[in-house]
Structure formats: structure tokens, C-alpha cells
PDB file of C-alpha atoms in Angstrom:
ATOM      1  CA  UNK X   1      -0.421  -6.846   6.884  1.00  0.00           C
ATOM      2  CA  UNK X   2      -3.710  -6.015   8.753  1.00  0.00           C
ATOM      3  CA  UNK X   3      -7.400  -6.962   7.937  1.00  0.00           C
ATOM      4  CA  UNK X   4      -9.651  -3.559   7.699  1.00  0.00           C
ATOM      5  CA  UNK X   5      -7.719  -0.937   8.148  1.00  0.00           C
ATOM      6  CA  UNK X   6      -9.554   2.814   9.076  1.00  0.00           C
ATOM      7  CA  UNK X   7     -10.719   4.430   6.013  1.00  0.00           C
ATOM      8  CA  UNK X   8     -12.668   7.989   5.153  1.00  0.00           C
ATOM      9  CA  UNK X   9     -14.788   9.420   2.915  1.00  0.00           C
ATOM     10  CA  UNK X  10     -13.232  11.578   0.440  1.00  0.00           C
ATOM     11  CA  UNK X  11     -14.307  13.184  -2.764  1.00  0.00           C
ATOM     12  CA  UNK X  12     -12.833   9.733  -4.924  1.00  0.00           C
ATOM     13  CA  UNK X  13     -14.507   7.538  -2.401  1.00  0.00           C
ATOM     14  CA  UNK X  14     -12.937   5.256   0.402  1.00  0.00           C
ATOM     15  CA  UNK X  15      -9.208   5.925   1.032  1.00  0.00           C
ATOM     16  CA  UNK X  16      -7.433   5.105   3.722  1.00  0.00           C
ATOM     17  CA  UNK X  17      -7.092   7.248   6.835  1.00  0.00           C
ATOM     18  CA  UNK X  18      -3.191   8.562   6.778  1.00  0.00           C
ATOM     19  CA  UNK X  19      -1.082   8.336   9.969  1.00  0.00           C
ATOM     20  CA  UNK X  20       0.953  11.726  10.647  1.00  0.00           C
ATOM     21  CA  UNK X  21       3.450  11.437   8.641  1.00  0.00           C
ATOM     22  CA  UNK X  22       2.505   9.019   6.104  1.00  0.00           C
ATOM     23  CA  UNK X  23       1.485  10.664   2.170  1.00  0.00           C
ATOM     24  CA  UNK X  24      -0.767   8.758   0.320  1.00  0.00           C
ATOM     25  CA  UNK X  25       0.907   8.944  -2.882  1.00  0.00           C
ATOM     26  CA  UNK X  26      -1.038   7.052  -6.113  1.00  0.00           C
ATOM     27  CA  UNK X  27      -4.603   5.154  -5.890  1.00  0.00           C
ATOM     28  CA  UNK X  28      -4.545   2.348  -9.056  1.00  0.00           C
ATOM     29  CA  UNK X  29      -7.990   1.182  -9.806  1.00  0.00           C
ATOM     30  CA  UNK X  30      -9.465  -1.615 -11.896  1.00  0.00           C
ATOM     31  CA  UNK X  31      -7.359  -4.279 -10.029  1.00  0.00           C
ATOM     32  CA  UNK X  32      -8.256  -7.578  -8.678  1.00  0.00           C
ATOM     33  CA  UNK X  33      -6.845  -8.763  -5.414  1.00  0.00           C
ATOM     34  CA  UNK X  34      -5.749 -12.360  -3.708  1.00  0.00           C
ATOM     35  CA  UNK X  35      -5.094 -12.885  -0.583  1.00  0.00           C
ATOM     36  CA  UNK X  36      -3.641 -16.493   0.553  1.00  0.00           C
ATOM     37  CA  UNK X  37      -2.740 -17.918   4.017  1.00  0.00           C
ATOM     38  CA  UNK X  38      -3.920 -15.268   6.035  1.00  0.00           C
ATOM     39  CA  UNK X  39      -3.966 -16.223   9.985  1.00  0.00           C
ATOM     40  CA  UNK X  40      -6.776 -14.954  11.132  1.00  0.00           C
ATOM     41  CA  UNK X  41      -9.415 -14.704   7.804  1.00  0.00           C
ATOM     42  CA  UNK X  42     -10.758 -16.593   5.437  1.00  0.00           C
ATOM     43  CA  UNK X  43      -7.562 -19.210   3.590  1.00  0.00           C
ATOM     44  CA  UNK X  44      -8.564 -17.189  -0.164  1.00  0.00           C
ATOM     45  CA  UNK X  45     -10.028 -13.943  -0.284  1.00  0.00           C
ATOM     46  CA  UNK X  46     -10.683 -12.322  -3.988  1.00  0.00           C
ATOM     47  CA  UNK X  47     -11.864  -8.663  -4.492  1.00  0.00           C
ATOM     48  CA  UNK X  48     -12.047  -6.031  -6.985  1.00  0.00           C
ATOM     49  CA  UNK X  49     -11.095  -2.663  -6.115  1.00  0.00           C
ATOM     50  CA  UNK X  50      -8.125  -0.204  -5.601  1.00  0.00           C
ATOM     51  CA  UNK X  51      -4.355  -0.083  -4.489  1.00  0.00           C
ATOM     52  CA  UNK X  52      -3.205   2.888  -2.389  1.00  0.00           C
ATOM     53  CA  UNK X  53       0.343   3.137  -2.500  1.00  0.00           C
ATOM     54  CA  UNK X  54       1.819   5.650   0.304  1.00  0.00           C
ATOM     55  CA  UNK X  55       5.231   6.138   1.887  1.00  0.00           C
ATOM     56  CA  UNK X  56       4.656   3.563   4.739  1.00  0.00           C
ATOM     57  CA  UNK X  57       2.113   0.816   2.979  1.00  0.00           C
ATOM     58  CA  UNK X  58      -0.168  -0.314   0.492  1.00  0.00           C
ATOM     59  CA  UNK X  59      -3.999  -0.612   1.056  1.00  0.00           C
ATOM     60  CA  UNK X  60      -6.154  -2.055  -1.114  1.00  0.00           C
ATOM     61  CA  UNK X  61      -9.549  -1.169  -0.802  1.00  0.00           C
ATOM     62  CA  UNK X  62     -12.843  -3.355  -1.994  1.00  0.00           C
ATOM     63  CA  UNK X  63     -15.379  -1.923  -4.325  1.00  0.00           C
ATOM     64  CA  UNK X  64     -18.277  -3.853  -2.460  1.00  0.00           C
ATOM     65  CA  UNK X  65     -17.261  -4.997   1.006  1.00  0.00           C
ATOM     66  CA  UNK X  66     -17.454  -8.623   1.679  1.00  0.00           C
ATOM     67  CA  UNK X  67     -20.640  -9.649   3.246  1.00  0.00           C
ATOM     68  CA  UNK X  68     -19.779 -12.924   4.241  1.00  0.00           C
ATOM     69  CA  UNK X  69     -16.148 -11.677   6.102  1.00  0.00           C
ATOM     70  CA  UNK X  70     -16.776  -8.260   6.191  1.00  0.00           C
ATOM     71  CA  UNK X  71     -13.532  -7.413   4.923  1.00  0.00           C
ATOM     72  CA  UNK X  72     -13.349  -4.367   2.714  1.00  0.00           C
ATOM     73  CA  UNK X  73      -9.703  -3.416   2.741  1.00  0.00           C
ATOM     74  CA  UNK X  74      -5.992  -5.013   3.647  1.00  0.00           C
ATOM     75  CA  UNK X  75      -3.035  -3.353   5.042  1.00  0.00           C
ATOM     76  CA  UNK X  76       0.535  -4.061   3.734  1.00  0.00           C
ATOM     77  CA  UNK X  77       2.919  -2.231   5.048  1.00  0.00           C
ATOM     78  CA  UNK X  78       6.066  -1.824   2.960  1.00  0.00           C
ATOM     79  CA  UNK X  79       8.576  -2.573   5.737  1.00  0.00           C
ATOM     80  CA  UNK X  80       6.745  -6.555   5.690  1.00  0.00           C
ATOM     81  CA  UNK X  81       6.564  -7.187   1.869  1.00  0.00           C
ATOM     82  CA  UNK X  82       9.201  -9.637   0.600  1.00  0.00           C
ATOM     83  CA  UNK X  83       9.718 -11.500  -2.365  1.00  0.00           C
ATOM     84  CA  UNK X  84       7.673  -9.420  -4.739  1.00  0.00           C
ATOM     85  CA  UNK X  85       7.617 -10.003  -8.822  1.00  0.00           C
ATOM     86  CA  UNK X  86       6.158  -8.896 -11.973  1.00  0.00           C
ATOM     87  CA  UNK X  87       4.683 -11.111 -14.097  1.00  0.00           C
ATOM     88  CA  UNK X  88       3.564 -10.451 -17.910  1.00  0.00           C
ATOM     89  CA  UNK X  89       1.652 -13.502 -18.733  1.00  0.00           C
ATOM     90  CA  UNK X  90       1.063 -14.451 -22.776  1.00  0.00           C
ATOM     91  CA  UNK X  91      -2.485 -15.735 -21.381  1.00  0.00           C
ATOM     92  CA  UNK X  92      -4.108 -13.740 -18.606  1.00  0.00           C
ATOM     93  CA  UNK X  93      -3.367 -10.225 -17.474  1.00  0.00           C
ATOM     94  CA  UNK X  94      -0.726  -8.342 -16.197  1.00  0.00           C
ATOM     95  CA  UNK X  95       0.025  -9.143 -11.877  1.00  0.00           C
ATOM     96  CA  UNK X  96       2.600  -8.361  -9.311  1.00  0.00           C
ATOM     97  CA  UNK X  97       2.548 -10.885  -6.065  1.00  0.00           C
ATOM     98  CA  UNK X  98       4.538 -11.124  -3.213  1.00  0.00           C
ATOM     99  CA  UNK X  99       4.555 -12.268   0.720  1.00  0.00           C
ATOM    100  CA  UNK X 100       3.597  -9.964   3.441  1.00  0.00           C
ATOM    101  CA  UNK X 101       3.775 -10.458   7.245  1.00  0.00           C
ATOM    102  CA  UNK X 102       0.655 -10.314   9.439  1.00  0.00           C
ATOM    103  CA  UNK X 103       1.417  -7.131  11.731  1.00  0.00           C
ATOM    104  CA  UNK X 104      -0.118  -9.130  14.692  1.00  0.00           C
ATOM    105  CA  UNK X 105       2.584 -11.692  14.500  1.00  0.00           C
ATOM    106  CA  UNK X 106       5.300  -9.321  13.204  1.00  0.00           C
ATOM    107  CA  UNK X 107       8.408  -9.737  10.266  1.00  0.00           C
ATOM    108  CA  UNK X 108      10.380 -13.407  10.794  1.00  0.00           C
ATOM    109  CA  UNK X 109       7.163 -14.592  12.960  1.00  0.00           C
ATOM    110  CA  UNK X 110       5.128 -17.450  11.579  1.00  0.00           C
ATOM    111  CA  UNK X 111       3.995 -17.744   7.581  1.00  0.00           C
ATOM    112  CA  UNK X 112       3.534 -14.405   5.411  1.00  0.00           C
ATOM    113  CA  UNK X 113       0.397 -14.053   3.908  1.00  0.00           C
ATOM    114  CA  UNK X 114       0.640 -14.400  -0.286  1.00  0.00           C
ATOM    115  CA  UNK X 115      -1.189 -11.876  -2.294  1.00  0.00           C
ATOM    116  CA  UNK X 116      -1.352 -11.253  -5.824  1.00  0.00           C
ATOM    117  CA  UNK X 117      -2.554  -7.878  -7.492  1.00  0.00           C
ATOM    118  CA  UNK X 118      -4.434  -8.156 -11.060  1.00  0.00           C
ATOM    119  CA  UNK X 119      -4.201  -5.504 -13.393  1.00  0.00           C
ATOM    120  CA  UNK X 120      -7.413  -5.797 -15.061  1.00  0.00           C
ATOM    121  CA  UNK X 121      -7.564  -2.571 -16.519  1.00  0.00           C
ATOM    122  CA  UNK X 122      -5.291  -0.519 -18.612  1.00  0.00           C
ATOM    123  CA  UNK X 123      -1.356  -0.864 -17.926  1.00  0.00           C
ATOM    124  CA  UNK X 124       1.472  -0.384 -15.418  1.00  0.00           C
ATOM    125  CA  UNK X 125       3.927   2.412 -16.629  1.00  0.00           C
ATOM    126  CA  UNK X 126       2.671   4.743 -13.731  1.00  0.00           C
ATOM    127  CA  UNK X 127       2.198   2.138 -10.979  1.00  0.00           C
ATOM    128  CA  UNK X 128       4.650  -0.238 -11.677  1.00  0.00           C
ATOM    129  CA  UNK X 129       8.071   2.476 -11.167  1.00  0.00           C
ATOM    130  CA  UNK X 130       6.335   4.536  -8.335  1.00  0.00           C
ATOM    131  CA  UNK X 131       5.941   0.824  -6.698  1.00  0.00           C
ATOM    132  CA  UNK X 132       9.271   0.119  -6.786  1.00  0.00           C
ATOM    133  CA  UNK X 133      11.000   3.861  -5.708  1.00  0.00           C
ATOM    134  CA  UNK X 134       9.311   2.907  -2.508  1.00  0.00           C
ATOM    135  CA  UNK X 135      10.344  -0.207  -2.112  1.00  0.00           C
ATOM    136  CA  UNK X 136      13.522   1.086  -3.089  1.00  0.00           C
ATOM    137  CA  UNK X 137      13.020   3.887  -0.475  1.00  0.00           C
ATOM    138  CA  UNK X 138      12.634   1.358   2.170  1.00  0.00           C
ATOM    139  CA  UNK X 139      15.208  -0.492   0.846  1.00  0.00           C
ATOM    140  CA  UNK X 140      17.740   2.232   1.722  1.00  0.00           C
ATOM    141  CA  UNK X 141      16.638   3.035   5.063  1.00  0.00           C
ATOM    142  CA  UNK X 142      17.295  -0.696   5.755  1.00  0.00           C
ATOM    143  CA  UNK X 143      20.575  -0.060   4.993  1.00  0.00           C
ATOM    144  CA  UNK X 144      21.487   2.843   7.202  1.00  0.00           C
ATOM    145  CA  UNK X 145      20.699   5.515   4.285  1.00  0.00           C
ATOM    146  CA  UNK X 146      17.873   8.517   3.929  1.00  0.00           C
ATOM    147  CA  UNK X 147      14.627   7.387   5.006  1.00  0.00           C
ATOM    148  CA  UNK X 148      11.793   7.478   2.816  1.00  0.00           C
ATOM    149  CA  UNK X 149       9.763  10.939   2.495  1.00  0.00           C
ATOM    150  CA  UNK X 150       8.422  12.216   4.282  1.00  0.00           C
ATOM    151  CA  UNK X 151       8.657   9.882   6.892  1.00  0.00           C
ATOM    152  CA  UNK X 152      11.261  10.748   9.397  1.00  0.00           C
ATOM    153  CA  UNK X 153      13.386   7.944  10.353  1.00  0.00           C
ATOM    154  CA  UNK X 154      12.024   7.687  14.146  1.00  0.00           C
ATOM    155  CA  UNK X 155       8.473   7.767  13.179  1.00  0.00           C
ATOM    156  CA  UNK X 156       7.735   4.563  14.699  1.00  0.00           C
ATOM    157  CA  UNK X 157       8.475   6.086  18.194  1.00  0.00           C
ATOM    158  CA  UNK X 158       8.000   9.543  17.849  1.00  0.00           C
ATOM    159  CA  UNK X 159       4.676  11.110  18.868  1.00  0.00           C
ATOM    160  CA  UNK X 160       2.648  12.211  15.915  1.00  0.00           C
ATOM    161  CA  UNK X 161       2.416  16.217  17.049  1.00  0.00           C
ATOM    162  CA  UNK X 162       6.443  15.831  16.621  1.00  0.00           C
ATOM    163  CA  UNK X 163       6.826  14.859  13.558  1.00  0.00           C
ATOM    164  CA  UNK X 164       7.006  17.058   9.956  1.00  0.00           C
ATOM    165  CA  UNK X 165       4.701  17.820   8.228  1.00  0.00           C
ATOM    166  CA  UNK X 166       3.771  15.640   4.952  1.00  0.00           C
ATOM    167  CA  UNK X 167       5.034  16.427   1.685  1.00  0.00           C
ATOM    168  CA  UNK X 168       5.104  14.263  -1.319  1.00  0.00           C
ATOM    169  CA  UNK X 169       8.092  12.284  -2.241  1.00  0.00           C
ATOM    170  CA  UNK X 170      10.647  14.077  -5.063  1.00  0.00           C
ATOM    171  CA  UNK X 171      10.412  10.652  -6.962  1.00  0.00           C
ATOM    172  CA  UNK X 172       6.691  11.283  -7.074  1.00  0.00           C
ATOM    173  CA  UNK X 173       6.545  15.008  -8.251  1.00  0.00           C
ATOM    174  CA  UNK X 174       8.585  14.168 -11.168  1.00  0.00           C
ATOM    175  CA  UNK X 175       6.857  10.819 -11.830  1.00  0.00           C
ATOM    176  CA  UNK X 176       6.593   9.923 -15.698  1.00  0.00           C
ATOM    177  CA  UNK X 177       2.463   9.241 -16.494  1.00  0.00           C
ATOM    178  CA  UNK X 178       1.362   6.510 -18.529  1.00  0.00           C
ATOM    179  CA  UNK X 179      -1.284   7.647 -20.404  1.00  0.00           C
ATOM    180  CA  UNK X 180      -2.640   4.025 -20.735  1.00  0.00           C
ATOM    181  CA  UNK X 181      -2.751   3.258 -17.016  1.00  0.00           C
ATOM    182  CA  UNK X 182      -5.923   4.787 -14.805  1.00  0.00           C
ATOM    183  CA  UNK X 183      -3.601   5.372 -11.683  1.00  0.00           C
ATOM    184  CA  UNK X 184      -3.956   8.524 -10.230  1.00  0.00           C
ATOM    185  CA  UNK X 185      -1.106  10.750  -8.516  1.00  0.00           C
ATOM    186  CA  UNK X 186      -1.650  12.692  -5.332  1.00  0.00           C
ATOM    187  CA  UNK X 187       0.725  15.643  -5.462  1.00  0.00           C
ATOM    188  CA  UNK X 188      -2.119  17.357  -2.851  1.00  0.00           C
ATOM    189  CA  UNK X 189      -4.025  14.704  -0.142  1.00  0.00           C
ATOM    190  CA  UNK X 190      -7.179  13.518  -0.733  1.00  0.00           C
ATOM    191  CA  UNK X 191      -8.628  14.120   3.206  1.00  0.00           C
ATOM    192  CA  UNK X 192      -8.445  16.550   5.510  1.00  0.00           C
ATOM    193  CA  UNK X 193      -5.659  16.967   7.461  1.00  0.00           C
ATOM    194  CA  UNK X 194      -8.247  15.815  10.710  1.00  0.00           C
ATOM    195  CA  UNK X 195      -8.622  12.721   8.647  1.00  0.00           C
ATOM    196  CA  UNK X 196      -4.952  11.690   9.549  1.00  0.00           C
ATOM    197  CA  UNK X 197      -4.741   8.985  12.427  1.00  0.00           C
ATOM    198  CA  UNK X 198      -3.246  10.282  15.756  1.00  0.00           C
ATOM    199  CA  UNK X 199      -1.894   7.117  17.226  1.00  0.00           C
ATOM    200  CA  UNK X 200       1.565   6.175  15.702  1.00  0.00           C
ATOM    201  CA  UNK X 201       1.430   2.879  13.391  1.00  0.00           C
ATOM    202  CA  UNK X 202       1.107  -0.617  14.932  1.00  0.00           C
ATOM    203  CA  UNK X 203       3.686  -2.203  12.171  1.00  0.00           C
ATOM    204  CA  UNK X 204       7.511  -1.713  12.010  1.00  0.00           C
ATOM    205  CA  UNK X 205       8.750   1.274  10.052  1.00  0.00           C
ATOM    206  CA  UNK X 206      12.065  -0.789   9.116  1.00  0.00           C
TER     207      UNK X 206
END
């Protein structure tokens, strides 16, 4: 996980600036975020705002930026997140939380961050299963097995022109829509294609 990560300007606001072969695939808004224990920021940071959800990571992304931190958005990468859960409180709303490791000190080094993700608005049958065919995705590379799409599995090390171009997961084309829950589905990207970062990312892709 990684404090700021680059966004751009797009016609539904801030979203974050895709690597080469990364396809942001769903934007959830009306969340809350917490972030606990994190290294090198403040112990408890609180925002409302968005969850991006691509192949490689999920970025949340602040509403108002934090004047006092200047934090406006936090990168967790998929390949760091551990120990996730849903919860479905009688009192209080629906929240998934998990751990995360910083990407400066790297998976098995030092203490994950905790962050918990408040659904504030609406409900989770869209977010909630895409969520988890990633996970699942990266799950199975982990194992030996297809890497998630479109990522190739070498796209840590490969050099951006090299790899394939980005097309949306099958999982997410045929992705069952909740009519209760505001998340939004990117079957087409929302930037320009020189939007996309050119340096490979600084995180493990398994």
C-alpha cells in the first residue's frame, strides 16, 4: 500500500492513472475509509470518497483531500492484502477490512497497515463478488495457475511497450448488477490511453 498514488482527470472526476497493463475495472462511491498503523502517515486517517477496484489494486480516492496530511488517495495493491472480511453489522453499516503491506517495506516486512471500507451508501451485490473474483484471480496465480486479466504473468518485469494490450476481465463483462448498489462498471476506460503510467509498478505482482 502507497500514500498518493498518480491520479487524472477524467469525465467522473479523479481516477487513478492505470499502469500498462492494468484495467480499472469498477469505481464504488459513497464509502468511508480507515486507515490504521500506517508507517509513514498519520496512526488514523478517515475519508469519504471512492474505491477503484482494477486487476492489480485498489485505490481509494478522497472526495476533499486532506489539508492537514495532504493525502487524497491510498494504494492497495491486491498481491499485499491479507486477511480480508465482510462484516454485516445489526448496528452500523455494512464494511469489509483487511491488512495491507506498505509497498516501501514490501509483503512479510514489518506491520501491515489495517483499513476498513464503509459502505455508507446503497449495498454490495456489485462490489462485493467483483472484489472477490480478483482476489480470487490473484489467488490462482499464486498458485502456479492463469494470471489475472489482462495482466500477463511477467508484468512486473516486462517493459510496458511489451506487454498486451488491456481488456476487461471475462468475470467482469458478465458481472451480475445490483440495482441497489451505486458501483459503476468499466467495460471501456475512463482515461486516455496517454493517461496510462509508463514505468512498470513499484509493488509485487504475486
Amino acid at each position: 500500500m502507497a500514500a498518493n498514488p498518480p491520479l487524472v482527470e477524467s469525465p467522473q472526476g479523479l481516477v487513478p492513472a492505470p499502469y500498462a497493463s492494468e484495467w480499472i475495472g469498477l469505481a464504488r462511491s459513497g464509502v468511508e475509509i480507515r486507515i490504521d498503523g500506517h508507517p509513514q502517515g498519520p496512526d488514523r486517517w478517515d475519508r469519504r470518497g471512492t474505491i477503484f477496484i482494477t486487476n492489480l489494486r485498489m485505490v481509494f480516492v478522497a472526495e476533499v483531500p486532506d489539508a492537514a496530511t495532504g493525502l487524497v488517495a491510498y494504494d492497495l495493491p491486491l498481491s499485499y492484502i491479507t486477511q480480508h472480511s465482510f462484516h454485516q453489522p445489526i448496528l452500523g453499516c455494512n464494511n469489509l477490512k483487511g491488512q495491507c503491506w506498505t509497498v516501501e517495506q514490501g509483503p512479510g516486512q514489518g506491520t501491515p497497515i489495517r483499513w476498513t471500507i464503509y459502505f455508507k451508501k446503497g449495498g454490495v451485490g456489485t462490489f462485493l463478488p467483483l472484489f472477490h473474483s480478483y482476489v480470487r484471480a490473484y489467488a490462482q496465480q499464486r498458485r502456479g495457475s492463469e494470471p489475472p486479466a489482462p495482466a500477463p504473468a511477467d508484468a512486473a518485469s516486462a517493459p510496458p511497450e511489451e506487454t498486451s494490450e488491456p481488456t476487461p476481465p471475462t468475470f467482469l463483462r458478465t458481472a451480475l448488477v445490483d440495482p441497489n448498489d451505486p458501483t459503476r462498471v468499466f467495460l471501456t476506460q475512463p482515461v486516455e490511453e496517454s493517461d496510462r503510467i509508463k514505468e512498470p509498478p513499484k509493488f509485487s505482482l504475486i
